[in-house]
Amino acid sequence: MYICSMYSSELIKGTLKTIVLNLLKDNQKMYGYEISQKVKSMTDDKIQITEGALYPTLHALEKQGDVITEKVYIGKRVRKYYTLTDQGKVTRTERVNEFSDFMKTMKFLLDLDIATPNV
Amino acid sequence: MYICSMYSSELIKGTLKTIVLNLLKDNQKMYGYEISQKVKSMTDDKIQITEGALYPTLHALEKQGDVITEKVYIGKRVRKYYTLTDQGKVTRTERVNEFSDFMKTMKFLLDLDIATPNV
DNA sequence: CAAATATACATTTGATTCTTATGTATTCCA
DNA sequence: TGGAATACATAAGAATCAAATGTATATTTG
């Protein structure tokens, strides 16, 4: 699987955990490959998560207690399902809010906003 | 100068060049310290660019031909002014458009958008 | 007027996060 | 039956940033 994003890779940096956490909130239980395909289809191939980025991210989320895993065998092939913990739900909200706020700041900084009237 | 951003540092990654290029477009000619202060004040201290990030970024922009520099002495103290080249203006537009598009994609991905009616 | 703070440049080290590449194995389909 | 898709994983290297450190001048304030 050879993957590359249409965006300068730098932009994606720092948003991967947020994306994963948010998908897990909406879909309750997902496995790695499913997450990568979901992001790809939802963004019209604009964001394509590499495996080298995704799996370490998932492992990190598990290590820090934001997700728990469950192995399921489909025939002889294993799938590792990820589910948000209560802590993960909190982290998700924090991350999404932070990103949302960051976008507002950047919009202003890059003149992408129409001036809002004061008072 | 001790600096830290209120955002997870990862989020800023990849946006620094865009921010600098855009400021130079609006202000024509700026020096490093001025840029860091401008970003700080424009974002209500939310984004504070560290020197260890800013100066290498400015040097990189110069190396790749997006800015030219000019040294000015204020008394005995030197200031290095940065100005966008024609190429830098193109780069700025590309970067800002790319970021703008990325924000739209992320907004959709993070459910920050109200569903738009089809047709 | 001395000390602290602000101005102004710069580099080095280390952390983090990603891409690229590689590895293993199963399943499906043409 | 052989390539593509599914499904996991890790290692090496690149890029970008924060933190720390260094040098020096100018201004402010007690």
mmCIF file of C-alpha atoms (C1' of nucleotides) in Angstrom:
data_model
loop_
_atom_site.group_PDB
_atom_site.id
_atom_site.type_symbol
_atom_site.label_atom_id
_atom_site.label_comp_id
_atom_site.label_asym_id
_atom_site.label_seq_id
_atom_site.Cartn_x
_atom_site.Cartn_y
_atom_site.Cartn_z
ATOM 1 C CA MET A 1 0.000 0.000 0.000
ATOM 2 C CA TYR A 2 1.655 3.166 -1.228
ATOM 3 C CA ILE A 3 0.111 6.272 0.114
ATOM 4 C CA CYS A 4 0.611 9.975 -0.141
ATOM 5 C CA SER A 5 -1.545 12.916 0.722
ATOM 6 C CA MET A 6 -2.446 15.717 -1.641
ATOM 7 C CA TYR A 7 -1.589 18.126 1.150
ATOM 8 C CA SER A 8 1.918 19.086 2.162
ATOM 9 C CA SER A 9 2.550 16.402 4.715
ATOM 10 C CA GLU A 10 3.346 19.003 7.348
ATOM 11 C CA LEU A 11 -0.274 20.125 7.527
ATOM 12 C CA ILE A 12 -1.521 16.722 8.558
ATOM 13 C CA LYS A 13 0.961 16.571 11.387
ATOM 14 C CA GLY A 14 -0.618 16.804 14.744
ATOM 15 C CA THR A 15 -4.131 16.120 13.511
ATOM 16 C CA LEU A 16 -3.971 12.348 13.184
ATOM 17 C CA LYS A 17 -4.870 11.533 16.772
ATOM 18 C CA THR A 18 -7.754 13.994 16.615
ATOM 19 C CA ILE A 19 -9.082 12.404 13.426
ATOM 20 C CA VAL A 20 -8.859 8.888 14.828
ATOM 21 C CA LEU A 21 -10.455 9.791 18.148
ATOM 22 C CA ASN A 22 -13.315 11.531 16.387
ATOM 23 C CA LEU A 23 -13.981 8.642 14.022
ATOM 24 C CA LEU A 24 -14.107 6.248 16.945
ATOM 25 C CA LYS A 25 -16.696 8.433 18.635
ATOM 26 C CA ASP A 26 -18.941 8.328 15.588
ATOM 27 C CA ASN A 27 -18.461 4.669 14.777
ATOM 28 C CA GLN A 28 -17.978 3.192 18.250
ATOM 29 C CA LYS A 29 -15.701 0.353 17.160
ATOM 30 C CA MET A 30 -13.247 0.325 14.267
ATOM 31 C CA TYR A 31 -10.101 -1.474 13.189
ATOM 32 C CA GLY A 32 -6.984 0.119 11.744
ATOM 33 C CA TYR A 33 -7.443 -0.670 8.112
ATOM 34 C CA GLU A 34 -11.070 0.426 8.331
ATOM 35 C CA ILE A 35 -10.019 3.786 9.777
ATOM 36 C CA SER A 36 -7.565 4.436 6.966
ATOM 37 C CA GLN A 37 -10.191 3.568 4.330
ATOM 38 C CA LYS A 38 -12.842 5.666 6.034
ATOM 39 C CA VAL A 39 -10.615 8.743 6.127
ATOM 40 C CA LYS A 40 -9.662 8.191 2.491
ATOM 41 C CA SER A 41 -13.252 7.921 1.317
ATOM 42 C CA MET A 42 -14.578 10.731 3.505
ATOM 43 C CA THR A 43 -11.973 13.127 2.163
ATOM 44 C CA ASP A 44 -12.147 12.060 -1.489
ATOM 45 C CA ASP A 45 -8.609 10.688 -1.259
ATOM 46 C CA LYS A 46 -7.305 14.040 -0.055
ATOM 47 C CA ILE A 47 -6.088 12.583 3.225
ATOM 48 C CA GLN A 48 -4.579 9.132 3.026
ATOM 49 C CA ILE A 49 -3.105 7.892 6.267
ATOM 50 C CA THR A 50 0.001 5.778 5.866
ATOM 51 C CA GLU A 51 0.318 2.587 7.864
ATOM 52 C CA GLY A 52 3.598 3.790 9.302
ATOM 53 C CA ALA A 53 1.679 6.708 10.805
ATOM 54 C CA LEU A 54 -1.564 5.006 11.718
ATOM 55 C CA TYR A 55 -0.430 1.965 13.676
ATOM 56 C CA PRO A 56 2.035 3.767 15.940
ATOM 57 C CA THR A 57 -0.692 6.357 16.586
ATOM 58 C CA LEU A 58 -3.192 3.673 17.554
ATOM 59 C CA HIS A 59 -0.625 2.029 19.811
ATOM 60 C CA ALA A 60 0.089 5.368 21.444
ATOM 61 C CA LEU A 61 -3.607 6.017 22.043
ATOM 62 C CA GLU A 62 -3.893 2.613 23.676
ATOM 63 C CA LYS A 63 -0.823 3.190 25.808
ATOM 64 C CA GLN A 64 -2.157 6.503 27.097
ATOM 65 C CA GLY A 65 -5.522 4.921 27.906
ATOM 66 C CA ASP A 66 -7.732 6.633 25.335
ATOM 67 C CA VAL A 67 -8.720 3.409 23.579
ATOM 68 C CA ILE A 68 -8.980 -0.270 24.403
ATOM 69 C CA THR A 69 -8.486 -3.079 21.913
ATOM 70 C CA GLU A 70 -10.126 -6.353 21.105
ATOM 71 C CA LYS A 71 -8.867 -8.939 18.665
ATOM 72 C CA VAL A 72 -11.338 -10.601 16.364
ATOM 73 C CA TYR A 73 -10.530 -13.396 13.946
ATOM 74 C CA ILE A 74 -12.102 -13.271 10.517
ATOM 75 C CA GLY A 75 -11.212 -16.750 9.369
ATOM 76 C CA LYS A 76 -7.499 -16.932 10.064
ATOM 77 C CA ARG A 77 -6.914 -13.213 9.674
ATOM 78 C CA VAL A 78 -6.859 -11.014 12.728
ATOM 79 C CA ARG A 79 -8.554 -7.699 13.162
ATOM 80 C CA LYS A 80 -7.813 -5.419 16.064
ATOM 81 C CA TYR A 81 -10.821 -3.362 17.013
ATOM 82 C CA TYR A 82 -10.384 -0.071 18.834
ATOM 83 C CA THR A 83 -12.954 1.459 21.161
ATOM 84 C CA LEU A 84 -12.872 4.797 22.992
ATOM 85 C CA THR A 85 -12.556 4.689 26.772
ATOM 86 C CA ASP A 86 -14.269 7.273 28.955
ATOM 87 C CA GLN A 87 -10.945 9.065 29.151
ATOM 88 C CA GLY A 88 -10.700 8.843 25.379
ATOM 89 C CA LYS A 89 -14.048 10.577 25.028
ATOM 90 C CA VAL A 90 -12.748 13.449 27.118
ATOM 91 C CA THR A 91 -9.520 13.577 25.121
ATOM 92 C CA ARG A 92 -11.493 13.597 21.883
ATOM 93 C CA THR A 93 -13.560 16.577 22.979
ATOM 94 C CA GLU A 94 -10.465 18.454 24.105
ATOM 95 C CA ARG A 95 -8.597 17.751 20.891
ATOM 96 C CA VAL A 96 -11.497 18.695 18.634
ATOM 97 C CA ASN A 97 -12.155 21.892 20.550
ATOM 98 C CA GLU A 98 -8.492 22.780 20.442
ATOM 99 C CA PHE A 99 -8.338 22.201 16.706
ATOM 100 C CA SER A 100 -11.508 24.186 16.174
ATOM 101 C CA ASP A 101 -10.067 27.110 18.112
ATOM 102 C CA PHE A 102 -6.787 26.820 16.251
ATOM 103 C CA MET A 103 -8.640 27.037 12.946
ATOM 104 C CA LYS A 104 -10.361 30.239 14.036
ATOM 105 C CA THR A 105 -7.022 31.742 15.003
ATOM 106 C CA MET A 106 -5.435 30.727 11.716
ATOM 107 C CA LYS A 107 -8.383 32.020 9.728
ATOM 108 C CA PHE A 108 -7.909 35.421 11.285
ATOM 109 C CA LEU A 109 -4.152 35.314 10.909
ATOM 110 C CA LEU A 110 -4.353 34.402 7.227
ATOM 111 C CA ASP A 111 -7.043 36.995 6.421
ATOM 112 C CA LEU A 112 -9.514 34.268 5.568
ATOM 113 C CA ASP A 113 -12.154 35.954 7.687
ATOM 114 C CA ILE A 114 -14.446 38.786 6.862
ATOM 115 C CA ALA A 115 -14.082 41.400 9.582
ATOM 116 C CA THR A 116 -16.758 40.997 12.227
ATOM 117 C CA PRO A 117 -18.345 44.194 13.544
ATOM 118 C CA ASN A 118 -17.437 45.166 17.122
ATOM 119 C CA VAL A 119 -20.243 45.591 19.683
ATOM 120 C CA MET B 1 12.774 34.868 25.577
ATOM 121 C CA TYR B 2 10.797 31.896 26.855
ATOM 122 C CA ILE B 3 7.931 30.977 24.656
ATOM 123 C CA CYS B 4 5.258 28.378 24.477
ATOM 124 C CA SER B 5 2.048 28.102 22.571
ATOM 125 C CA MET B 6 -1.314 27.424 24.146
ATOM 126 C CA TYR B 7 -1.907 24.906 21.392
ATOM 127 C CA SER B 8 -0.412 21.433 21.293
ATOM 128 C CA SER B 9 2.787 22.179 19.473
ATOM 129 C CA GLU B 10 1.957 19.629 16.803
ATOM 130 C CA LEU B 11 -0.846 21.769 15.442
ATOM 131 C CA ILE B 12 1.441 24.640 14.606
ATOM 132 C CA LYS B 13 3.706 22.370 12.653
ATOM 133 C CA GLY B 14 3.546 22.972 8.968
ATOM 134 C CA THR B 15 1.803 26.315 9.269
ATOM 135 C CA LEU B 16 4.749 28.492 10.205
ATOM 136 C CA LYS B 17 5.946 29.207 6.672
ATOM 137 C CA THR B 18 2.387 30.005 5.622
ATOM 138 C CA ILE B 19 1.971 32.434 8.504
ATOM 139 C CA VAL B 20 5.265 34.197 7.786
ATOM 140 C CA LEU B 21 4.657 34.438 4.034
ATOM 141 C CA ASN B 22 1.202 35.874 4.613
ATOM 142 C CA LEU B 23 2.407 38.482 7.104
ATOM 143 C CA LEU B 24 5.066 39.613 4.643
ATOM 144 C CA LYS B 25 2.427 40.068 1.982
ATOM 145 C CA ASP B 26 0.379 42.338 4.212
ATOM 146 C CA ASN B 27 3.245 44.293 5.662
ATOM 147 C CA GLN B 28 5.730 44.287 2.775
ATOM 148 C CA LYS B 29 8.847 44.400 4.879
ATOM 149 C CA MET B 30 9.388 42.918 8.321
ATOM 150 C CA TYR B 31 12.211 41.683 10.524
ATOM 151 C CA GLY B 32 12.266 38.495 12.553
ATOM 152 C CA TYR B 33 11.553 39.865 15.971
ATOM 153 C CA GLU B 34 8.780 42.009 14.532
ATOM 154 C CA ILE B 35 7.148 38.942 12.966
ATOM 155 C CA SER B 36 7.168 37.029 16.244
ATOM 156 C CA GLN B 37 5.632 39.987 18.096
ATOM 157 C CA LYS B 38 3.029 40.556 15.403
ATOM 158 C CA VAL B 39 1.880 36.930 15.517
ATOM 159 C CA LYS B 40 1.788 37.056 19.294
ATOM 160 C CA SER B 41 -0.319 40.202 19.415
ATOM 161 C CA MET B 42 -2.617 39.239 16.538
ATOM 162 C CA THR B 43 -3.447 35.924 18.202
ATOM 163 C CA ASP B 44 -3.785 37.251 21.758
ATOM 164 C CA ASP B 45 -0.702 35.271 22.768
ATOM 165 C CA LYS B 46 -2.242 32.035 21.510
ATOM 166 C CA ILE B 47 0.526 31.504 18.982
ATOM 167 C CA GLN B 48 4.011 32.442 20.101
ATOM 168 C CA ILE B 49 6.715 31.556 17.664
ATOM 169 C CA THR B 50 9.951 30.433 19.266
ATOM 170 C CA GLU B 51 13.223 31.767 17.969
ATOM 171 C CA GLY B 52 14.455 28.241 17.391
ATOM 172 C CA ALA B 53 11.591 27.817 14.951
ATOM 173 C CA LEU B 54 11.433 31.281 13.423
ATOM 174 C CA TYR B 55 15.007 31.947 12.372
ATOM 175 C CA PRO B 56 15.601 28.600 10.649
ATOM 176 C CA THR B 57 12.268 29.089 8.859
ATOM 177 C CA LEU B 58 13.264 32.546 7.640
ATOM 178 C CA HIS B 59 16.633 31.208 6.483
ATOM 179 C CA ALA B 60 14.881 28.381 4.629
ATOM 180 C CA LEU B 61 12.523 30.812 2.908
ATOM 181 C CA GLU B 62 15.508 32.855 1.800
ATOM 182 C CA LYS B 63 17.359 29.793 0.559
ATOM 183 C CA GLN B 64 14.412 28.673 -1.533
ATOM 184 C CA GLY B 65 14.015 32.131 -3.027
ATOM 185 C CA ASP B 66 10.729 33.199 -1.493
ATOM 186 C CA VAL B 67 12.186 36.162 0.379
ATOM 187 C CA ILE B 68 15.160 38.480 0.079
ATOM 188 C CA THR B 69 16.905 40.130 2.985
ATOM 189 C CA GLU B 70 18.313 43.517 3.770
ATOM 190 C CA LYS B 71 20.335 44.477 6.826
ATOM 191 C CA VAL B 72 19.585 47.747 8.535
ATOM 192 C CA TYR B 73 21.479 49.182 11.492
ATOM 193 C CA ILE B 74 19.493 50.817 14.258
ATOM 194 C CA GLY B 75 22.327 52.428 16.152
ATOM 195 C CA LYS B 76 24.742 49.550 16.615
ATOM 196 C CA ARG B 77 22.053 46.889 16.575
ATOM 197 C CA VAL B 78 21.312 45.050 13.351
ATOM 198 C CA ARG B 79 17.915 44.273 11.929
ATOM 199 C CA LYS B 80 17.406 41.881 9.068
ATOM 200 C CA TYR B 81 14.402 42.851 6.985
ATOM 201 C CA TYR B 82 12.600 40.253 4.902
ATOM 202 C CA THR B 83 10.681 41.005 1.714
ATOM 203 C CA LEU B 84 8.654 38.665 -0.498
ATOM 204 C CA THR B 85 10.018 37.954 -3.962
ATOM 205 C CA ASP B 86 7.673 37.409 -6.911
ATOM 206 C CA GLN B 87 8.161 33.700 -6.400
ATOM 207 C CA GLY B 88 7.385 34.168 -2.733
ATOM 208 C CA LYS B 89 4.073 35.803 -3.629
ATOM 209 C CA VAL B 90 3.142 32.748 -5.662
ATOM 210 C CA THR B 91 4.239 30.440 -2.866
ATOM 211 C CA ARG B 92 2.176 32.429 -0.387
ATOM 212 C CA THR B 93 -0.974 32.089 -2.465
ATOM 213 C CA GLU B 94 -0.427 28.371 -2.918
ATOM 214 C CA ARG B 95 0.217 27.796 0.758
ATOM 215 C CA VAL B 96 -2.770 29.820 1.929
ATOM 216 C CA ASN B 97 -5.103 28.126 -0.566
ATOM 217 C CA GLU B 98 -3.818 24.751 0.463
ATOM 218 C CA PHE B 99 -4.379 25.513 4.128
ATOM 219 C CA SER B 100 -7.836 26.875 3.412
ATOM 220 C CA ASP B 101 -8.772 23.680 1.582
ATOM 221 C CA PHE B 102 -7.284 21.585 4.338
ATOM 222 C CA MET B 103 -9.435 23.397 6.893
ATOM 223 C CA LYS B 104 -12.577 22.596 4.901
ATOM 224 C CA THR B 105 -11.610 18.941 4.741
ATOM 225 C CA MET B 106 -10.879 18.784 8.459
ATOM 226 C CA LYS B 107 -14.092 20.610 9.309
ATOM 227 C CA PHE B 108 -16.043 17.941 7.484
ATOM 228 C CA LEU B 109 -13.989 15.127 8.950
ATOM 229 C CA LEU B 110 -14.451 16.395 12.493
ATOM 230 C CA ASP B 111 -18.187 17.034 12.136
ATOM 231 C CA LEU B 112 -17.675 20.729 12.631
ATOM 232 C CA ASP B 113 -19.879 21.450 9.650
ATOM 233 C CA ILE B 114 -23.619 21.519 9.413
ATOM 234 C CA ALA B 115 -24.654 19.215 6.590
ATOM 235 C CA THR B 116 -25.096 21.135 3.378
ATOM 236 C CA PRO B 117 -28.152 20.236 1.294
ATOM 237 C CA ASN B 118 -27.437 18.377 -1.952
ATOM 238 C CA VAL B 119 -28.659 19.853 -5.260
ATOM 239 C "C1'" DC C 1 23.145 54.771 37.689
ATOM 240 C "C1'" DA C 2 22.727 49.886 38.089
ATOM 241 C "C1'" DA C 3 19.924 46.130 37.205
ATOM 242 C "C1'" DA C 4 16.300 44.198 34.922
ATOM 243 C "C1'" DT C 5 13.799 43.905 30.851
ATOM 244 C "C1'" DA C 6 13.235 44.276 25.983
ATOM 245 C "C1'" DT C 7 15.192 44.120 21.502
ATOM 246 C "C1'" DA C 8 17.573 41.334 17.972
ATOM 247 C "C1'" DC C 9 20.204 38.105 15.948
ATOM 248 C "C1'" DA C 10 21.785 33.007 15.863
ATOM 249 C "C1'" DT C 11 22.730 27.886 16.681
ATOM 250 C "C1'" DT C 12 22.466 23.299 18.928
ATOM 251 C "C1'" DT C 13 20.156 19.433 20.988
ATOM 252 C "C1'" DG C 14 16.459 16.618 21.445
ATOM 253 C "C1'" DA C 15 11.439 15.311 20.933
ATOM 254 C "C1'" DT C 16 7.770 14.333 18.098
ATOM 255 C "C1'" DT C 17 5.534 12.989 14.092
ATOM 256 C "C1'" DC C 18 5.394 11.832 9.944
ATOM 257 C "C1'" DT C 19 6.980 9.149 5.110
ATOM 258 C "C1'" DT C 20 9.112 5.513 2.964
ATOM 259 C "C1'" DA C 21 10.312 1.029 2.935
ATOM 260 C "C1'" DT C 22 10.075 -3.490 4.363
ATOM 261 C "C1'" DG C 23 8.113 -7.686 6.374
ATOM 262 C "C1'" DT C 24 4.485 -11.308 7.176
ATOM 263 C "C1'" DA C 25 0.280 -13.514 6.136
ATOM 264 C "C1'" DT C 26 -4.523 -14.254 4.480
ATOM 265 C "C1'" DT C 27 -8.363 -13.718 1.249
ATOM 266 C "C1'" DC C 28 -10.566 -12.618 -2.915
ATOM 267 C "C1'" DC C 29 -11.166 -12.412 -7.727
ATOM 268 C "C1'" DA C 30 -10.217 -12.505 -12.589
ATOM 269 C "C1'" DT D 1 -2.619 -19.052 -10.195
ATOM 270 C "C1'" DG D 2 -1.136 -14.734 -9.601
ATOM 271 C "C1'" DG D 3 -2.091 -10.076 -8.578
ATOM 272 C "C1'" DA D 4 -4.806 -7.005 -5.748
ATOM 273 C "C1'" DA D 5 -6.885 -6.182 -1.550
ATOM 274 C "C1'" DT D 6 -7.047 -6.956 3.315
ATOM 275 C "C1'" DA D 7 -4.649 -6.614 7.787
ATOM 276 C "C1'" DC D 8 -1.286 -6.355 10.954
ATOM 277 C "C1'" DA D 9 3.553 -4.494 12.295
ATOM 278 C "C1'" DT D 10 8.229 -2.225 12.682
ATOM 279 C "C1'" DA D 11 12.604 0.230 11.321
ATOM 280 C "C1'" DA D 12 15.148 3.982 9.241
ATOM 281 C "C1'" DG D 13 15.298 8.515 7.982
ATOM 282 C "C1'" DA D 14 13.355 13.368 7.087
ATOM 283 C "C1'" DA D 15 11.159 17.423 8.655
ATOM 284 C "C1'" DT D 16 9.730 20.589 11.933
ATOM 285 C "C1'" DC D 17 9.330 22.352 16.136
ATOM 286 C "C1'" DA D 18 10.524 23.564 21.503
ATOM 287 C "C1'" DA D 19 13.905 24.384 24.788
ATOM 288 C "C1'" DA D 20 18.145 25.931 25.875
ATOM 289 C "C1'" DT D 21 22.042 28.581 25.212
ATOM 290 C "C1'" DG D 22 24.905 32.304 23.396
ATOM 291 C "C1'" DT D 23 26.029 37.184 22.105
ATOM 292 C "C1'" DA D 24 25.150 41.955 22.150
ATOM 293 C "C1'" DT D 25 22.678 46.467 22.338
ATOM 294 C "C1'" DA D 26 18.970 49.526 24.035
ATOM 295 C "C1'" DT D 27 15.605 50.994 27.185
ATOM 296 C "C1'" DT D 28 13.250 51.438 31.366
ATOM 297 C "C1'" DT D 29 12.753 51.641 36.192
ATOM 298 C "C1'" DG D 30 13.696 51.556 40.995
#
